[in-house]
Short mmCIF file of N, CA and C in Angstrom, two decimals:
data_model
loop_
_atom_site.label_atom_id
_atom_site.label_comp_id
_atom_site.label_asym_id
_atom_site.label_seq_id
_atom_site.Cartn_x
_atom_site.Cartn_y
_atom_site.Cartn_z
N MET P 1 0.82 -1.20 0.00
CA MET P 1 0.00 0.00 0.00
C MET P 1 0.87 1.26 0.00
N THR P 2 1.94 1.23 0.78
CA THR P 2 2.82 2.40 0.82
C THR P 2 3.53 2.59 -0.51
N ASP P 3 3.83 1.48 -1.21
CA ASP P 3 4.44 1.60 -2.53
C ASP P 3 3.50 2.32 -3.50
N PHE P 4 2.23 1.99 -3.43
CA PHE P 4 1.24 2.63 -4.29
C PHE P 4 1.17 4.13 -4.00
N LEU P 5 1.14 4.49 -2.72
CA LEU P 5 1.07 5.91 -2.34
C LEU P 5 2.33 6.66 -2.77
N GLU P 6 3.48 6.00 -2.66
CA GLU P 6 4.73 6.66 -3.06
C GLU P 6 4.83 6.80 -4.58
N ASN P 7 4.43 5.77 -5.30
CA ASN P 7 4.55 5.78 -6.75
C ASN P 7 3.55 6.74 -7.41
N TYR P 8 2.38 6.86 -6.84
CA TYR P 8 1.32 7.67 -7.45
C TYR P 8 0.94 8.89 -6.61
N GLN P 9 1.88 9.42 -5.86
CA GLN P 9 1.59 10.55 -4.98
C GLN P 9 1.12 11.78 -5.77
N SER P 10 1.81 12.14 -6.82
CA SER P 10 1.42 13.33 -7.58
C SER P 10 0.07 13.11 -8.29
N GLU P 11 -0.16 11.90 -8.80
CA GLU P 11 -1.44 11.61 -9.46
C GLU P 11 -2.60 11.68 -8.47
N LEU P 12 -2.36 11.17 -7.25
CA LEU P 12 -3.41 11.22 -6.23
C LEU P 12 -3.73 12.66 -5.82
N ILE P 13 -2.71 13.50 -5.73
CA ILE P 13 -2.93 14.91 -5.37
C ILE P 13 -3.71 15.62 -6.47
N ILE P 14 -3.31 15.40 -7.71
CA ILE P 14 -4.01 16.03 -8.84
C ILE P 14 -5.46 15.53 -8.90
N THR P 15 -5.67 14.23 -8.68
CA THR P 15 -7.03 13.68 -8.68
C THR P 15 -7.86 14.30 -7.57
N ALA P 16 -7.28 14.48 -6.41
CA ALA P 16 -8.01 15.11 -5.30
C ALA P 16 -8.39 16.54 -5.66
N ILE P 17 -7.48 17.26 -6.32
CA ILE P 17 -7.78 18.63 -6.74
C ILE P 17 -8.91 18.64 -7.77
N VAL P 18 -8.88 17.70 -8.72
CA VAL P 18 -9.94 17.61 -9.73
C VAL P 18 -11.28 17.32 -9.06
N PHE P 19 -11.30 16.36 -8.12
CA PHE P 19 -12.55 16.03 -7.44
C PHE P 19 -13.06 17.21 -6.62
N LEU P 20 -12.18 17.90 -5.92
CA LEU P 20 -12.61 19.07 -5.14
C LEU P 20 -13.16 20.16 -6.06
N THR P 21 -12.49 20.36 -7.19
CA THR P 21 -12.97 21.36 -8.15
C THR P 21 -14.36 20.99 -8.68
N LEU P 22 -14.55 19.73 -9.02
CA LEU P 22 -15.85 19.29 -9.52
C LEU P 22 -16.93 19.36 -8.44
N ILE P 23 -16.56 19.12 -7.19
CA ILE P 23 -17.53 19.25 -6.10
C ILE P 23 -17.96 20.71 -5.95
N VAL P 24 -16.99 21.62 -6.06
CA VAL P 24 -17.33 23.05 -5.99
C VAL P 24 -18.22 23.45 -7.18
N ILE P 25 -17.87 22.97 -8.37
CA ILE P 25 -18.69 23.26 -9.55
C ILE P 25 -20.10 22.69 -9.37
N ARG P 26 -20.20 21.48 -8.82
CA ARG P 26 -21.50 20.87 -8.57
C ARG P 26 -22.31 21.73 -7.60
N TYR P 27 -21.68 22.18 -6.54
CA TYR P 27 -22.38 23.02 -5.56
C TYR P 27 -22.87 24.31 -6.21
N ILE P 28 -22.02 24.94 -7.00
CA ILE P 28 -22.40 26.20 -7.65
C ILE P 28 -23.54 25.99 -8.64
N THR P 29 -23.44 24.93 -9.46
CA THR P 29 -24.50 24.68 -10.45
C THR P 29 -25.81 24.29 -9.77
N HIS P 30 -25.74 23.49 -8.71
CA HIS P 30 -26.97 23.14 -7.98
C HIS P 30 -27.61 24.38 -7.37
N PHE P 31 -26.79 25.24 -6.81
CA PHE P 31 -27.31 26.48 -6.22
C PHE P 31 -27.95 27.35 -7.30
N THR P 32 -27.30 27.45 -8.45
CA THR P 32 -27.82 28.26 -9.55
C THR P 32 -29.12 27.69 -10.10
N VAL P 33 -29.17 26.36 -10.29
CA VAL P 33 -30.39 25.73 -10.78
C VAL P 33 -31.54 25.93 -9.78
N LYS P 34 -31.24 25.77 -8.49
CA LYS P 34 -32.27 25.95 -7.48
C LYS P 34 -32.77 27.40 -7.48
N LYS P 35 -31.85 28.34 -7.61
CA LYS P 35 -32.22 29.74 -7.64
C LYS P 35 -33.08 30.06 -8.86
N ILE P 36 -32.68 29.56 -10.04
CA ILE P 36 -33.46 29.77 -11.26
C ILE P 36 -34.83 29.12 -11.12
N GLY P 37 -34.86 27.90 -10.57
CA GLY P 37 -36.12 27.19 -10.41
C GLY P 37 -37.09 27.90 -9.50
N PHE P 38 -36.61 28.36 -8.35
CA PHE P 38 -37.50 29.06 -7.42
C PHE P 38 -37.91 30.42 -7.96
N LYS P 39 -37.00 31.06 -8.68
CA LYS P 39 -37.32 32.37 -9.27
C LYS P 39 -38.44 32.23 -10.30
N ASN P 40 -38.43 31.12 -11.05
CA ASN P 40 -39.44 30.89 -12.07
C ASN P 40 -40.66 30.14 -11.54
N GLY P 41 -40.69 29.85 -10.24
CA GLY P 41 -41.84 29.20 -9.65
C GLY P 41 -41.99 27.73 -10.00
N LEU P 42 -40.87 27.03 -10.23
CA LEU P 42 -40.93 25.62 -10.59
C LEU P 42 -40.96 24.76 -9.34
N ASN P 43 -41.57 23.58 -9.46
CA ASN P 43 -41.65 22.73 -8.27
C ASN P 43 -40.31 22.06 -7.99
N SER P 44 -40.14 21.63 -6.77
CA SER P 44 -38.85 21.12 -6.31
C SER P 44 -38.48 19.80 -6.98
N ALA P 45 -39.45 19.02 -7.44
CA ALA P 45 -39.14 17.75 -8.12
C ALA P 45 -38.42 18.02 -9.44
N ARG P 46 -38.84 19.04 -10.18
CA ARG P 46 -38.17 19.38 -11.43
C ARG P 46 -36.77 19.88 -11.16
N ILE P 47 -36.61 20.68 -10.12
CA ILE P 47 -35.29 21.19 -9.75
C ILE P 47 -34.36 20.03 -9.41
N ALA P 48 -34.86 19.07 -8.63
CA ALA P 48 -34.05 17.92 -8.23
C ALA P 48 -33.66 17.07 -9.44
N THR P 49 -34.54 16.94 -10.42
CA THR P 49 -34.23 16.16 -11.61
C THR P 49 -33.08 16.78 -12.39
N ILE P 50 -33.13 18.09 -12.59
CA ILE P 50 -32.05 18.77 -13.31
C ILE P 50 -30.74 18.66 -12.52
N GLN P 51 -30.81 18.79 -11.20
CA GLN P 51 -29.61 18.66 -10.38
C GLN P 51 -29.03 17.26 -10.49
N ARG P 52 -29.88 16.25 -10.59
CA ARG P 52 -29.41 14.87 -10.75
C ARG P 52 -28.68 14.70 -12.08
N TYR P 53 -29.22 15.29 -13.16
CA TYR P 53 -28.55 15.23 -14.46
C TYR P 53 -27.17 15.87 -14.39
N ILE P 54 -27.08 17.01 -13.73
CA ILE P 54 -25.80 17.71 -13.60
C ILE P 54 -24.81 16.85 -12.82
N SER P 55 -25.25 16.20 -11.75
CA SER P 55 -24.36 15.35 -10.95
C SER P 55 -23.83 14.18 -11.77
N ILE P 56 -24.68 13.59 -12.59
CA ILE P 56 -24.25 12.46 -13.42
C ILE P 56 -23.19 12.91 -14.43
N ILE P 57 -23.42 14.04 -15.06
CA ILE P 57 -22.45 14.56 -16.03
C ILE P 57 -21.12 14.86 -15.36
N LEU P 58 -21.15 15.49 -14.19
CA LEU P 58 -19.91 15.80 -13.48
C LEU P 58 -19.20 14.53 -13.02
N PHE P 59 -19.95 13.51 -12.64
CA PHE P 59 -19.35 12.23 -12.25
C PHE P 59 -18.62 11.59 -13.43
N LEU P 60 -19.25 11.64 -14.61
CA LEU P 60 -18.59 11.09 -15.80
C LEU P 60 -17.32 11.87 -16.15
N ILE P 61 -17.37 13.19 -15.99
CA ILE P 61 -16.18 14.01 -16.23
C ILE P 61 -15.07 13.63 -15.25
N ALA P 62 -15.44 13.39 -13.98
CA ALA P 62 -14.45 13.01 -12.97
C ALA P 62 -13.79 11.68 -13.31
N ILE P 63 -14.58 10.74 -13.80
CA ILE P 63 -14.01 9.43 -14.17
C ILE P 63 -13.03 9.58 -15.33
N VAL P 64 -13.40 10.35 -16.34
CA VAL P 64 -12.52 10.54 -17.50
C VAL P 64 -11.23 11.23 -17.08
N TRP P 65 -11.34 12.32 -16.31
CA TRP P 65 -10.13 13.03 -15.89
C TRP P 65 -9.24 12.17 -15.00
N SER P 66 -9.83 11.40 -14.10
CA SER P 66 -9.03 10.54 -13.22
C SER P 66 -8.27 9.50 -14.03
N SER P 67 -8.94 8.91 -15.00
CA SER P 67 -8.24 7.91 -15.80
C SER P 67 -7.12 8.53 -16.64
N LEU P 68 -7.34 9.76 -17.12
CA LEU P 68 -6.27 10.44 -17.86
C LEU P 68 -5.10 10.78 -16.95
N ILE P 69 -5.39 11.20 -15.73
CA ILE P 69 -4.33 11.55 -14.78
C ILE P 69 -3.46 10.34 -14.45
N PHE P 70 -4.08 9.17 -14.32
CA PHE P 70 -3.33 7.97 -13.97
C PHE P 70 -2.68 7.30 -15.17
N GLY P 71 -2.69 7.98 -16.32
CA GLY P 71 -1.90 7.51 -17.44
C GLY P 71 -2.63 6.72 -18.50
N THR P 72 -3.91 6.64 -18.42
CA THR P 72 -4.64 5.95 -19.47
C THR P 72 -4.55 6.78 -20.74
N ASP P 73 -4.29 6.12 -21.83
CA ASP P 73 -4.17 6.80 -23.11
C ASP P 73 -5.54 7.29 -23.58
N PHE P 74 -5.59 8.47 -24.17
CA PHE P 74 -6.86 9.04 -24.63
C PHE P 74 -7.51 8.14 -25.68
N HIS P 75 -6.69 7.48 -26.48
CA HIS P 75 -7.21 6.56 -27.49
C HIS P 75 -8.00 5.42 -26.84
N ASP P 76 -7.51 4.91 -25.72
CA ASP P 76 -8.21 3.83 -25.02
C ASP P 76 -9.55 4.30 -24.46
N ILE P 77 -9.56 5.51 -23.90
CA ILE P 77 -10.80 6.06 -23.36
C ILE P 77 -11.81 6.29 -24.48
N ALA P 78 -11.32 6.82 -25.61
CA ALA P 78 -12.21 7.05 -26.76
C ALA P 78 -12.78 5.73 -27.27
N LEU P 79 -11.98 4.68 -27.27
CA LEU P 79 -12.44 3.38 -27.71
C LEU P 79 -13.53 2.84 -26.78
N ILE P 80 -13.32 2.98 -25.50
CA ILE P 80 -14.32 2.51 -24.52
C ILE P 80 -15.62 3.29 -24.67
N PHE P 81 -15.51 4.62 -24.73
CA PHE P 81 -16.73 5.43 -24.84
C PHE P 81 -17.46 5.19 -26.16
N SER P 82 -16.71 5.05 -27.26
CA SER P 82 -17.39 4.80 -28.54
C SER P 82 -18.08 3.44 -28.53
N SER P 83 -17.47 2.44 -27.91
CA SER P 83 -18.10 1.13 -27.82
C SER P 83 -19.35 1.18 -26.95
N VAL P 84 -19.24 1.84 -25.81
CA VAL P 84 -20.39 1.95 -24.91
C VAL P 84 -21.52 2.73 -25.58
N PHE P 85 -21.19 3.84 -26.22
CA PHE P 85 -22.23 4.64 -26.88
C PHE P 85 -22.83 3.90 -28.08
N ALA P 86 -22.05 3.08 -28.76
CA ALA P 86 -22.59 2.29 -29.87
C ALA P 86 -23.62 1.29 -29.35
N VAL P 87 -23.29 0.61 -28.28
CA VAL P 87 -24.24 -0.35 -27.69
C VAL P 87 -25.47 0.37 -27.16
N ILE P 88 -25.26 1.48 -26.46
CA ILE P 88 -26.40 2.25 -25.94
C ILE P 88 -27.22 2.81 -27.09
N GLY P 89 -26.56 3.31 -28.13
CA GLY P 89 -27.27 3.86 -29.27
C GLY P 89 -28.14 2.84 -29.97
N ILE P 90 -27.61 1.64 -30.15
CA ILE P 90 -28.40 0.57 -30.77
C ILE P 90 -29.55 0.18 -29.85
N GLY P 91 -29.27 0.09 -28.56
CA GLY P 91 -30.31 -0.30 -27.62
C GLY P 91 -31.39 0.77 -27.46
N LEU P 92 -31.00 2.02 -27.56
CA LEU P 92 -31.97 3.10 -27.35
C LEU P 92 -32.62 3.59 -28.63
N PHE P 93 -32.20 3.06 -29.78
CA PHE P 93 -32.79 3.51 -31.04
C PHE P 93 -34.29 3.30 -31.04
N ALA P 94 -34.72 2.18 -30.47
CA ALA P 94 -36.15 1.87 -30.44
C ALA P 94 -36.91 2.80 -29.49
N ILE P 95 -36.22 3.40 -28.54
CA ILE P 95 -36.91 4.26 -27.58
C ILE P 95 -36.39 5.70 -27.64
N TRP P 96 -36.14 6.17 -28.86
CA TRP P 96 -35.61 7.52 -29.05
C TRP P 96 -36.58 8.57 -28.51
N SER P 97 -37.87 8.28 -28.51
CA SER P 97 -38.84 9.28 -28.05
C SER P 97 -38.66 9.57 -26.56
N ILE P 98 -38.21 8.58 -25.80
CA ILE P 98 -37.96 8.81 -24.38
C ILE P 98 -36.83 9.81 -24.21
N LEU P 99 -35.75 9.65 -24.97
CA LEU P 99 -34.65 10.61 -24.92
C LEU P 99 -35.11 11.99 -25.36
N SER P 100 -35.96 12.03 -26.37
CA SER P 100 -36.49 13.30 -26.85
C SER P 100 -37.31 13.99 -25.76
N ASN P 101 -38.10 13.22 -25.03
CA ASN P 101 -38.91 13.79 -23.96
C ASN P 101 -38.05 14.27 -22.79
N ILE P 102 -37.00 13.54 -22.47
CA ILE P 102 -36.09 13.97 -21.38
C ILE P 102 -35.39 15.26 -21.79
N THR P 103 -34.89 15.31 -23.02
CA THR P 103 -34.24 16.53 -23.50
C THR P 103 -35.21 17.70 -23.50
N SER P 104 -36.43 17.45 -23.95
CA SER P 104 -37.45 18.51 -23.94
C SER P 104 -37.76 18.96 -22.53
N GLY P 105 -37.76 18.02 -21.58
CA GLY P 105 -37.99 18.38 -20.18
C GLY P 105 -36.91 19.29 -19.65
N ILE P 106 -35.66 19.05 -20.05
CA ILE P 106 -34.56 19.92 -19.62
C ILE P 106 -34.70 21.30 -20.25
N ILE P 107 -35.04 21.33 -21.54
CA ILE P 107 -35.24 22.62 -22.21
C ILE P 107 -36.39 23.37 -21.57
N MET P 108 -37.47 22.67 -21.26
CA MET P 108 -38.63 23.31 -20.65
C MET P 108 -38.31 23.85 -19.26
N PHE P 109 -37.39 23.21 -18.56
CA PHE P 109 -37.02 23.70 -17.23
C PHE P 109 -36.45 25.11 -17.31
N PHE P 110 -35.62 25.36 -18.31
CA PHE P 110 -34.96 26.65 -18.40
C PHE P 110 -35.72 27.69 -19.20
N SER P 111 -36.57 27.28 -20.16
CA SER P 111 -37.17 28.30 -21.02
C SER P 111 -38.66 28.09 -21.30
N PHE P 112 -39.38 27.37 -20.48
CA PHE P 112 -40.79 27.14 -20.70
C PHE P 112 -41.58 28.28 -20.07
N PRO P 113 -42.38 29.02 -20.85
CA PRO P 113 -43.04 30.22 -20.32
C PRO P 113 -44.27 29.94 -19.46
N TYR P 114 -44.69 28.67 -19.38
CA TYR P 114 -45.90 28.34 -18.63
C TYR P 114 -45.53 27.61 -17.36
N LYS P 115 -46.35 27.75 -16.34
CA LYS P 115 -46.08 27.16 -15.04
C LYS P 115 -47.26 26.30 -14.59
N VAL P 116 -47.05 25.55 -13.53
CA VAL P 116 -48.13 24.76 -12.96
C VAL P 116 -49.23 25.71 -12.52
N GLY P 117 -50.45 25.39 -12.92
CA GLY P 117 -51.61 26.22 -12.56
C GLY P 117 -52.09 27.09 -13.70
N ASP P 118 -51.30 27.25 -14.75
CA ASP P 118 -51.72 28.07 -15.89
C ASP P 118 -52.70 27.30 -16.76
N LYS P 119 -53.69 28.02 -17.30
CA LYS P 119 -54.63 27.43 -18.25
C LYS P 119 -54.10 27.71 -19.65
N ILE P 120 -53.94 26.63 -20.42
CA ILE P 120 -53.36 26.76 -21.76
C ILE P 120 -54.26 26.09 -22.79
N GLU P 121 -54.00 26.43 -24.03
CA GLU P 121 -54.65 25.76 -25.15
C GLU P 121 -53.55 25.29 -26.09
N ILE P 122 -53.59 24.00 -26.42
CA ILE P 122 -52.62 23.41 -27.33
C ILE P 122 -53.29 23.31 -28.69
N HIS P 123 -52.69 23.94 -29.69
CA HIS P 123 -53.26 23.98 -31.05
C HIS P 123 -52.75 22.80 -31.87
N ASP P 124 -53.25 21.64 -31.52
CA ASP P 124 -52.92 20.42 -32.24
C ASP P 124 -54.10 20.08 -33.14
N PRO P 125 -53.92 20.04 -34.45
CA PRO P 125 -55.07 19.78 -35.33
C PRO P 125 -55.73 18.42 -35.08
N ASP P 126 -54.95 17.44 -34.64
CA ASP P 126 -55.51 16.11 -34.39
C ASP P 126 -56.16 15.99 -33.02
N PHE P 127 -55.63 16.72 -32.03
CA PHE P 127 -56.12 16.58 -30.66
C PHE P 127 -56.00 17.91 -29.91
N PRO P 128 -56.87 18.87 -30.22
CA PRO P 128 -56.78 20.16 -29.53
C PRO P 128 -57.17 20.01 -28.06
N ILE P 129 -56.42 20.69 -27.20
CA ILE P 129 -56.64 20.57 -25.75
C ILE P 129 -56.70 21.96 -25.14
N THR P 130 -57.67 22.17 -24.27
CA THR P 130 -57.71 23.33 -23.40
C THR P 130 -57.74 22.78 -21.99
N ALA P 131 -56.72 23.08 -21.19
CA ALA P 131 -56.61 22.48 -19.86
C ALA P 131 -55.70 23.32 -18.97
N ILE P 132 -55.67 22.93 -17.72
CA ILE P 132 -54.81 23.57 -16.73
C ILE P 132 -53.61 22.65 -16.49
N ILE P 133 -52.42 23.23 -16.46
CA ILE P 133 -51.20 22.45 -16.20
C ILE P 133 -51.22 22.05 -14.73
N GLU P 134 -51.25 20.74 -14.50
CA GLU P 134 -51.28 20.22 -13.14
C GLU P 134 -49.89 19.88 -12.64
N ASP P 135 -49.04 19.37 -13.54
CA ASP P 135 -47.69 19.01 -13.15
C ASP P 135 -46.83 18.92 -14.41
N ILE P 136 -45.54 19.26 -14.27
CA ILE P 136 -44.59 19.14 -15.37
C ILE P 136 -43.53 18.15 -14.91
N ARG P 137 -43.46 17.02 -15.57
CA ARG P 137 -42.56 15.95 -15.17
C ARG P 137 -41.44 15.76 -16.19
N THR P 138 -40.63 14.75 -15.96
CA THR P 138 -39.49 14.50 -16.83
C THR P 138 -39.91 14.12 -18.24
N PHE P 139 -40.95 13.30 -18.40
CA PHE P 139 -41.35 12.81 -19.71
C PHE P 139 -42.59 13.50 -20.27
N GLN P 140 -43.48 13.96 -19.40
CA GLN P 140 -44.74 14.51 -19.88
C GLN P 140 -45.26 15.61 -18.96
N VAL P 141 -46.26 16.32 -19.48
CA VAL P 141 -46.96 17.35 -18.74
C VAL P 141 -48.35 16.80 -18.41
N HIS P 142 -48.75 16.94 -17.15
CA HIS P 142 -50.09 16.52 -16.75
C HIS P 142 -51.03 17.70 -16.89
N LEU P 143 -52.09 17.50 -17.68
CA LEU P 143 -53.07 18.56 -17.94
C LEU P 143 -54.43 18.10 -17.43
N ARG P 144 -55.16 18.99 -16.78
CA ARG P 144 -56.50 18.69 -16.28
C ARG P 144 -57.50 19.48 -17.12
N THR P 145 -58.37 18.76 -17.83
CA THR P 145 -59.36 19.42 -18.69
C THR P 145 -60.51 19.96 -17.84
N GLU P 146 -61.37 20.73 -18.48
CA GLU P 146 -62.52 21.29 -17.77
C GLU P 146 -63.49 20.21 -17.32
N LYS P 147 -63.51 19.07 -18.01
CA LYS P 147 -64.34 17.94 -17.61
C LYS P 147 -63.77 17.19 -16.42
N GLY P 148 -62.52 17.50 -16.06
CA GLY P 148 -61.87 16.82 -14.96
C GLY P 148 -60.98 15.68 -15.39
N ASP P 149 -60.84 15.45 -16.68
CA ASP P 149 -59.99 14.37 -17.19
C ASP P 149 -58.52 14.76 -17.07
N LEU P 150 -57.70 13.77 -16.75
CA LEU P 150 -56.25 13.98 -16.70
C LEU P 150 -55.66 13.55 -18.03
N VAL P 151 -54.95 14.47 -18.69
CA VAL P 151 -54.30 14.18 -19.96
C VAL P 151 -52.80 14.30 -19.74
N THR P 152 -52.07 13.25 -20.13
CA THR P 152 -50.61 13.33 -20.09
C THR P 152 -50.15 13.64 -21.51
N TYR P 153 -49.44 14.74 -21.65
CA TYR P 153 -49.02 15.22 -22.96
C TYR P 153 -47.50 15.19 -23.00
N PRO P 154 -46.90 14.53 -24.00
CA PRO P 154 -45.43 14.40 -24.05
C PRO P 154 -44.74 15.76 -24.13
N ASN P 155 -43.60 15.86 -23.45
CA ASN P 155 -42.83 17.11 -23.43
C ASN P 155 -42.39 17.53 -24.82
N ASN P 156 -41.98 16.57 -25.65
CA ASN P 156 -41.49 16.97 -26.98
C ASN P 156 -42.61 17.58 -27.82
N LEU P 157 -43.84 17.13 -27.63
CA LEU P 157 -44.95 17.73 -28.37
C LEU P 157 -45.30 19.12 -27.84
N MET P 158 -45.07 19.34 -26.56
CA MET P 158 -45.32 20.69 -25.99
C MET P 158 -44.41 21.72 -26.66
N LEU P 159 -43.21 21.29 -27.05
CA LEU P 159 -42.29 22.21 -27.71
C LEU P 159 -42.54 22.30 -29.22
N GLN P 160 -43.22 21.30 -29.78
CA GLN P 160 -43.45 21.29 -31.22
C GLN P 160 -44.76 21.97 -31.61
N LYS P 161 -45.74 21.96 -30.74
CA LYS P 161 -47.06 22.50 -31.06
C LYS P 161 -47.17 23.94 -30.56
N ALA P 162 -48.06 24.68 -31.20
CA ALA P 162 -48.33 26.05 -30.74
C ALA P 162 -49.17 25.96 -29.46
N VAL P 163 -48.79 26.75 -28.46
CA VAL P 163 -49.49 26.76 -27.18
C VAL P 163 -49.84 28.21 -26.85
N THR P 164 -51.09 28.42 -26.42
CA THR P 164 -51.55 29.75 -26.05
C THR P 164 -51.87 29.76 -24.57
N LEU P 165 -51.40 30.80 -23.89
CA LEU P 165 -51.73 30.98 -22.49
C LEU P 165 -53.10 31.66 -22.40
N ILE P 166 -54.05 30.99 -21.78
CA ILE P 166 -55.39 31.55 -21.65
C ILE P 166 -55.51 32.35 -20.36
N LYS P 167 -55.02 31.76 -19.26
CA LYS P 167 -55.11 32.45 -17.98
C LYS P 167 -53.97 32.00 -17.09
N LYS P 168 -53.26 32.97 -16.52
CA LYS P 168 -52.17 32.67 -15.61
C LYS P 168 -52.73 32.27 -14.25
N ASP P 169 -52.15 31.26 -13.65
CA ASP P 169 -52.52 30.77 -12.33
C ASP P 169 -54.02 30.52 -12.21
N ALA P 170 -54.57 29.81 -13.19
CA ALA P 170 -56.01 29.50 -13.22
C ALA P 170 -56.39 28.53 -12.12
N ILE P 171 -55.46 27.75 -11.62
CA ILE P 171 -55.79 26.77 -10.58
C ILE P 171 -56.20 27.46 -9.29
N ARG P 172 -55.67 28.65 -9.02
CA ARG P 172 -56.05 29.39 -7.83
C ARG P 172 -57.53 29.78 -7.90
N ASP P 173 -57.99 30.17 -9.09
CA ASP P 173 -59.40 30.54 -9.26
C ASP P 173 -60.30 29.34 -9.04
N ILE P 174 -59.87 28.15 -9.50
CA ILE P 174 -60.68 26.95 -9.30
C ILE P 174 -60.75 26.59 -7.83
N ASN P 175 -59.61 26.65 -7.14
CA ASN P 175 -59.59 26.32 -5.70
C ASN P 175 -60.44 27.29 -4.90
N GLN P 176 -60.48 28.56 -5.28
CA GLN P 176 -61.28 29.53 -4.55
C GLN P 176 -62.77 29.31 -4.79
N SER P 177 -63.15 28.80 -5.96
CA SER P 177 -64.56 28.57 -6.25
C SER P 177 -65.08 27.35 -5.53
N TRP P 178 -64.21 26.43 -5.12
CA TRP P 178 -64.66 25.25 -4.41
C TRP P 178 -64.83 25.62 -2.99
#
């Protein structure tokens, strides 16, 4: 054990610095995402989901940097990642819509102009909807129609279709009428 510590002392110090730097970056990005989320009135589950994505990305960066620090050749890392992504790509080709919905959910977190409680109209020629946004999740948006039906609408379609805001915070008006 002491031989390992003596032989790789500089690599261990550099790795510790990389990990500490990434922990600080994680803290700053989590704080920023939480601040943006609360400023825009987003629920805490959506904030936690985005923070989880950031943590996974930073963890992968830490693994790559650590392996480079300990002398792994970049060509070997590229070979491993290309093989893994090829297998994942083939496996996920059949479920590309799930990835599309997750990506749309991330985009909606930062730039979606509607919030939970807003009454919206989706201008879909095949399935027009007028409803109140009940929840915005990773894969879909939960909409409550005037009849009381719950409609789950995919996130990627929310970004593809024209949406009109009918009334801001309409859920408060419904709760007050009950």
